[in-house]
mmCIF file of C-alpha atoms in Angstrom:
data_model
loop_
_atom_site.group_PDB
_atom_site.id
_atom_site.type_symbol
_atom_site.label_atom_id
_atom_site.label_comp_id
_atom_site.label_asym_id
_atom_site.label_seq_id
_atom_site.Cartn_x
_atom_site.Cartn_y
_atom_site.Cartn_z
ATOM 1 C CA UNK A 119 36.698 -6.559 36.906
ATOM 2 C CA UNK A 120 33.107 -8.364 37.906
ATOM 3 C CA UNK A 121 33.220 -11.690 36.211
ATOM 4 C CA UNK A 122 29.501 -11.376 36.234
ATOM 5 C CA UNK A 123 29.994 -7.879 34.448
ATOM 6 C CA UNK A 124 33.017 -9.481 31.295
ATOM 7 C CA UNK A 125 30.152 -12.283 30.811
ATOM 8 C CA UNK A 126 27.262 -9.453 30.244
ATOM 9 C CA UNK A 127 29.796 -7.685 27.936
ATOM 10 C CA UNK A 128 30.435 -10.685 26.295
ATOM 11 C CA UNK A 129 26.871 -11.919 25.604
ATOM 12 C CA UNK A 130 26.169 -8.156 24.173
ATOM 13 C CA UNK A 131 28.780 -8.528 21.930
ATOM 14 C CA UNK A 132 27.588 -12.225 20.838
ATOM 15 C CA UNK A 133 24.217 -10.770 20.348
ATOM 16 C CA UNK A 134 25.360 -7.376 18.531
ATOM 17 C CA UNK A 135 27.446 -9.695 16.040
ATOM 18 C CA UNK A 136 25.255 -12.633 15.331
ATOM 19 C CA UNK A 137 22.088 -9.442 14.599
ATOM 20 C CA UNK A 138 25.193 -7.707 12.683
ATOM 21 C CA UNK A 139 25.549 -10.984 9.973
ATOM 22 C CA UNK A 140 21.675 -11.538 9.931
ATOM 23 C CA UNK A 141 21.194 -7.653 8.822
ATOM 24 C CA UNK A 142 23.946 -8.805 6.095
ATOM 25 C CA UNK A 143 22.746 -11.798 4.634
ATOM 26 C CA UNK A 144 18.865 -10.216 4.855
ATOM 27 C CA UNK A 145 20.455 -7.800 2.683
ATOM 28 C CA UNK A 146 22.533 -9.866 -0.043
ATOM 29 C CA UNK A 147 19.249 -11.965 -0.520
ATOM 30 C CA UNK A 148 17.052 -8.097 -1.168
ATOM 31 C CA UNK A 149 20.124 -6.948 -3.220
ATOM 32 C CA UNK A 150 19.755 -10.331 -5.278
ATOM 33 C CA UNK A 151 15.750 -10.016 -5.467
ATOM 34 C CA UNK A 152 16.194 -6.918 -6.624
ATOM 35 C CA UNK A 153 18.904 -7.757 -9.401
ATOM 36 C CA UNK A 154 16.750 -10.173 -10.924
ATOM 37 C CA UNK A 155 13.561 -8.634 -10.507
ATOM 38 C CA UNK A 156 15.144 -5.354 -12.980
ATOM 39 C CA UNK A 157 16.920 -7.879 -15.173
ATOM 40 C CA UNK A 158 13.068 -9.859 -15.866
ATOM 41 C CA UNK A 159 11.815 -5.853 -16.826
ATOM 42 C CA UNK A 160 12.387 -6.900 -20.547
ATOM 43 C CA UNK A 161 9.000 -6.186 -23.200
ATOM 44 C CA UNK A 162 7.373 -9.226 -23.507
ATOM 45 C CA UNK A 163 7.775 -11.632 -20.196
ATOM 46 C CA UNK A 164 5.331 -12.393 -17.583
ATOM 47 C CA UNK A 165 5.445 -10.938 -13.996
ATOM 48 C CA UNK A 166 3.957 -11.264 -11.071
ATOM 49 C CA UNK A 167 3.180 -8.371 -8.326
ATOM 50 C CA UNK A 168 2.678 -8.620 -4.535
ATOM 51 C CA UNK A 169 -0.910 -8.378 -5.671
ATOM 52 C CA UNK A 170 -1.031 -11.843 -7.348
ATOM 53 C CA UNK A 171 -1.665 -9.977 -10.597
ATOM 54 C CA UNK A 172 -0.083 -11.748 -13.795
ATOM 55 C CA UNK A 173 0.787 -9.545 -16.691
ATOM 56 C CA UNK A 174 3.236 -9.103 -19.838
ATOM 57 C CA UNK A 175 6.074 -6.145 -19.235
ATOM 58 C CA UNK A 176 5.004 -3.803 -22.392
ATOM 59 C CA UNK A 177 6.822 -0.660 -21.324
ATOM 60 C CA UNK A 178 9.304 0.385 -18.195
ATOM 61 C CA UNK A 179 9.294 4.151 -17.552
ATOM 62 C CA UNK A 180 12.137 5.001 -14.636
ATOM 63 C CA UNK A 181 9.471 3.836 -11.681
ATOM 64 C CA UNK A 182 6.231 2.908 -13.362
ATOM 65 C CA UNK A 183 5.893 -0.223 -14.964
ATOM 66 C CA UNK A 184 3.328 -1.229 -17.998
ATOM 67 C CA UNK A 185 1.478 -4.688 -17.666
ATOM 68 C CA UNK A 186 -0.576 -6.238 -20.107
ATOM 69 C CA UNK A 187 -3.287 -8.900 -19.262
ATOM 70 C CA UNK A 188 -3.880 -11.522 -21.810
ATOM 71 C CA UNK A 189 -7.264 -9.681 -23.260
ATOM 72 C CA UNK A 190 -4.469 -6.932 -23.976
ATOM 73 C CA UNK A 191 -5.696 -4.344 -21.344
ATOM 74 C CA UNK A 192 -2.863 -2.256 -20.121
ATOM 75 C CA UNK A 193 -2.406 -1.018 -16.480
ATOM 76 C CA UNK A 194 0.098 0.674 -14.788
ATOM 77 C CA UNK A 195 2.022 -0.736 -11.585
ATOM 78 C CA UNK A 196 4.918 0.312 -8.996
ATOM 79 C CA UNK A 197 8.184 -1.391 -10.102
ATOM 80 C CA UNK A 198 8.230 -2.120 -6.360
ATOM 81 C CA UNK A 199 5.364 -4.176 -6.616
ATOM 82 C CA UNK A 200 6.813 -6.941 -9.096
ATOM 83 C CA UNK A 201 7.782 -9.760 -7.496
ATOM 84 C CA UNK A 202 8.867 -11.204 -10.428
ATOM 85 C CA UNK A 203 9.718 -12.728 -13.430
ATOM 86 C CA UNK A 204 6.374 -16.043 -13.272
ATOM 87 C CA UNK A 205 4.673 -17.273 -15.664
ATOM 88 C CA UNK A 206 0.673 -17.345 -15.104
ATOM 89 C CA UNK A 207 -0.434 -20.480 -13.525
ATOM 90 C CA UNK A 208 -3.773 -20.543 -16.277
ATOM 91 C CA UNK A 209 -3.246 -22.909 -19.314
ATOM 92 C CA UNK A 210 -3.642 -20.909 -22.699
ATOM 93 C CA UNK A 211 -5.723 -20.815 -25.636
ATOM 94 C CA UNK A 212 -4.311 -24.098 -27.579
ATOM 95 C CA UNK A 213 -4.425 -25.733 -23.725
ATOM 96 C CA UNK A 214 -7.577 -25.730 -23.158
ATOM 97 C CA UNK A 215 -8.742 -26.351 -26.485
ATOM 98 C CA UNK A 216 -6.587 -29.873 -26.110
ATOM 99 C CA UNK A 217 -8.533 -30.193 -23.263
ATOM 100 C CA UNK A 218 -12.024 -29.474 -24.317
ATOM 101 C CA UNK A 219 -11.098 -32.130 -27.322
ATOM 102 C CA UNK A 220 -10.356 -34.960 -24.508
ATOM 103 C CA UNK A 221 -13.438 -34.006 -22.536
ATOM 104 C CA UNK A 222 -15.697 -35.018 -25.505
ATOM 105 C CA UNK A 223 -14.476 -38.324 -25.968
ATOM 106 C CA UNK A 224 -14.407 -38.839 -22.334
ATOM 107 C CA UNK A 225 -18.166 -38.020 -21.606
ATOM 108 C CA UNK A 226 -18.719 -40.081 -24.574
ATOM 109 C CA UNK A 227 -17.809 -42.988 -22.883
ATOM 110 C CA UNK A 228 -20.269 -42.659 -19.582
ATOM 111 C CA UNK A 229 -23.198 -42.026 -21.668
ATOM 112 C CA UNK A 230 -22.481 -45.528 -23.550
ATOM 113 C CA UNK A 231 -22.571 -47.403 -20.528
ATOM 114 C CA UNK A 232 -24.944 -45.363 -19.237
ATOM 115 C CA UNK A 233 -27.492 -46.716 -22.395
ATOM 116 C CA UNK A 234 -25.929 -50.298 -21.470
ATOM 117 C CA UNK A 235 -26.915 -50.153 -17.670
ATOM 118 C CA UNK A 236 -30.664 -49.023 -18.962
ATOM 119 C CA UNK A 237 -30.791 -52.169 -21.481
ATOM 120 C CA UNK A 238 -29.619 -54.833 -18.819
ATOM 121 C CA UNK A 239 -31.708 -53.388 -15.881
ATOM 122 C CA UNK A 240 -32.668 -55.856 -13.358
ATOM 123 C CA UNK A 241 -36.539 -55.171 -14.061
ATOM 124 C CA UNK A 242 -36.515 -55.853 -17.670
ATOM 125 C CA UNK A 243 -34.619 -58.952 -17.597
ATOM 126 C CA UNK A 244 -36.565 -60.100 -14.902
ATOM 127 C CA UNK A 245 -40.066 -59.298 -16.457
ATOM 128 C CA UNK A 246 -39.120 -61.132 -19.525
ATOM 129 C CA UNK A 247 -38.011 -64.675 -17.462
ATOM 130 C CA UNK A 248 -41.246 -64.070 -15.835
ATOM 131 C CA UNK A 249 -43.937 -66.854 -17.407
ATOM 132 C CA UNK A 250 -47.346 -65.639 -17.303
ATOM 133 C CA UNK A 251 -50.216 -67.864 -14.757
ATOM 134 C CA UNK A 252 -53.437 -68.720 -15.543
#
């Protein structure tokens, strides 16, 4: 047999298995998407969809999924569109009350110095050294 020929056979077969264990592993990691993705289909937790869409599983009907935004409107989705089990990257309610609260007292604080900076401008003081000529 053609040397050449054994080593053309040979680098098929290389190429046939390495494609043959990437089909595999590409496979175990959909499998495993896939397992978690049905196990965070519980009433209650936050997905995500291809979309970027956030929402609360209410309801799971064979293929249709319920999702819930957090004004309570309800839409329907794919179950192949959720991604996920995520939770929304916008702070809630009691957030952003905490934060409106620290806001306050920090814009408190420029407007002070602000009121300082006007008493100790440079034209004031320097109108006041100022002696008057005759």
């Amino acid at each position: 047999m053609d040397p050449m020929l054994l080593m053309l056979i040979i680098m098929l077969l290389a190429f046939w298995l390495m494609s043959r264990f990437a089909r595999k592993q590409q496979q175990k990691m959909a499998d495993e998407q896939k397992r978690r993705t049905e196990e965070a289909l519980v009433p209650g937790t936050w997905v995500r969809t291809r979309a970027g869409f956030y929402g609360t599983v209410v309801e799971v009907d064979g293929d249709v999924v319920t999702l819930a935004t957090p004004l309570g409107d309800e839409s329907l989705w794919a179950k192949a569109a959720i991604v996920g089990a995520e939770e929304p990257p916008f702070a809630d309610a009691q957030d952003e009350e905490e934060d409106a609260e620290e806001g306050v007292e920090e814009e408190a604080a420029p407007a002070e110095l602000e009121a300082d900076a006007a008493n100790d401008s440079p034209d004031e003081s320097a109108s006041e050294t100022e002696t008057p000529q005759a």
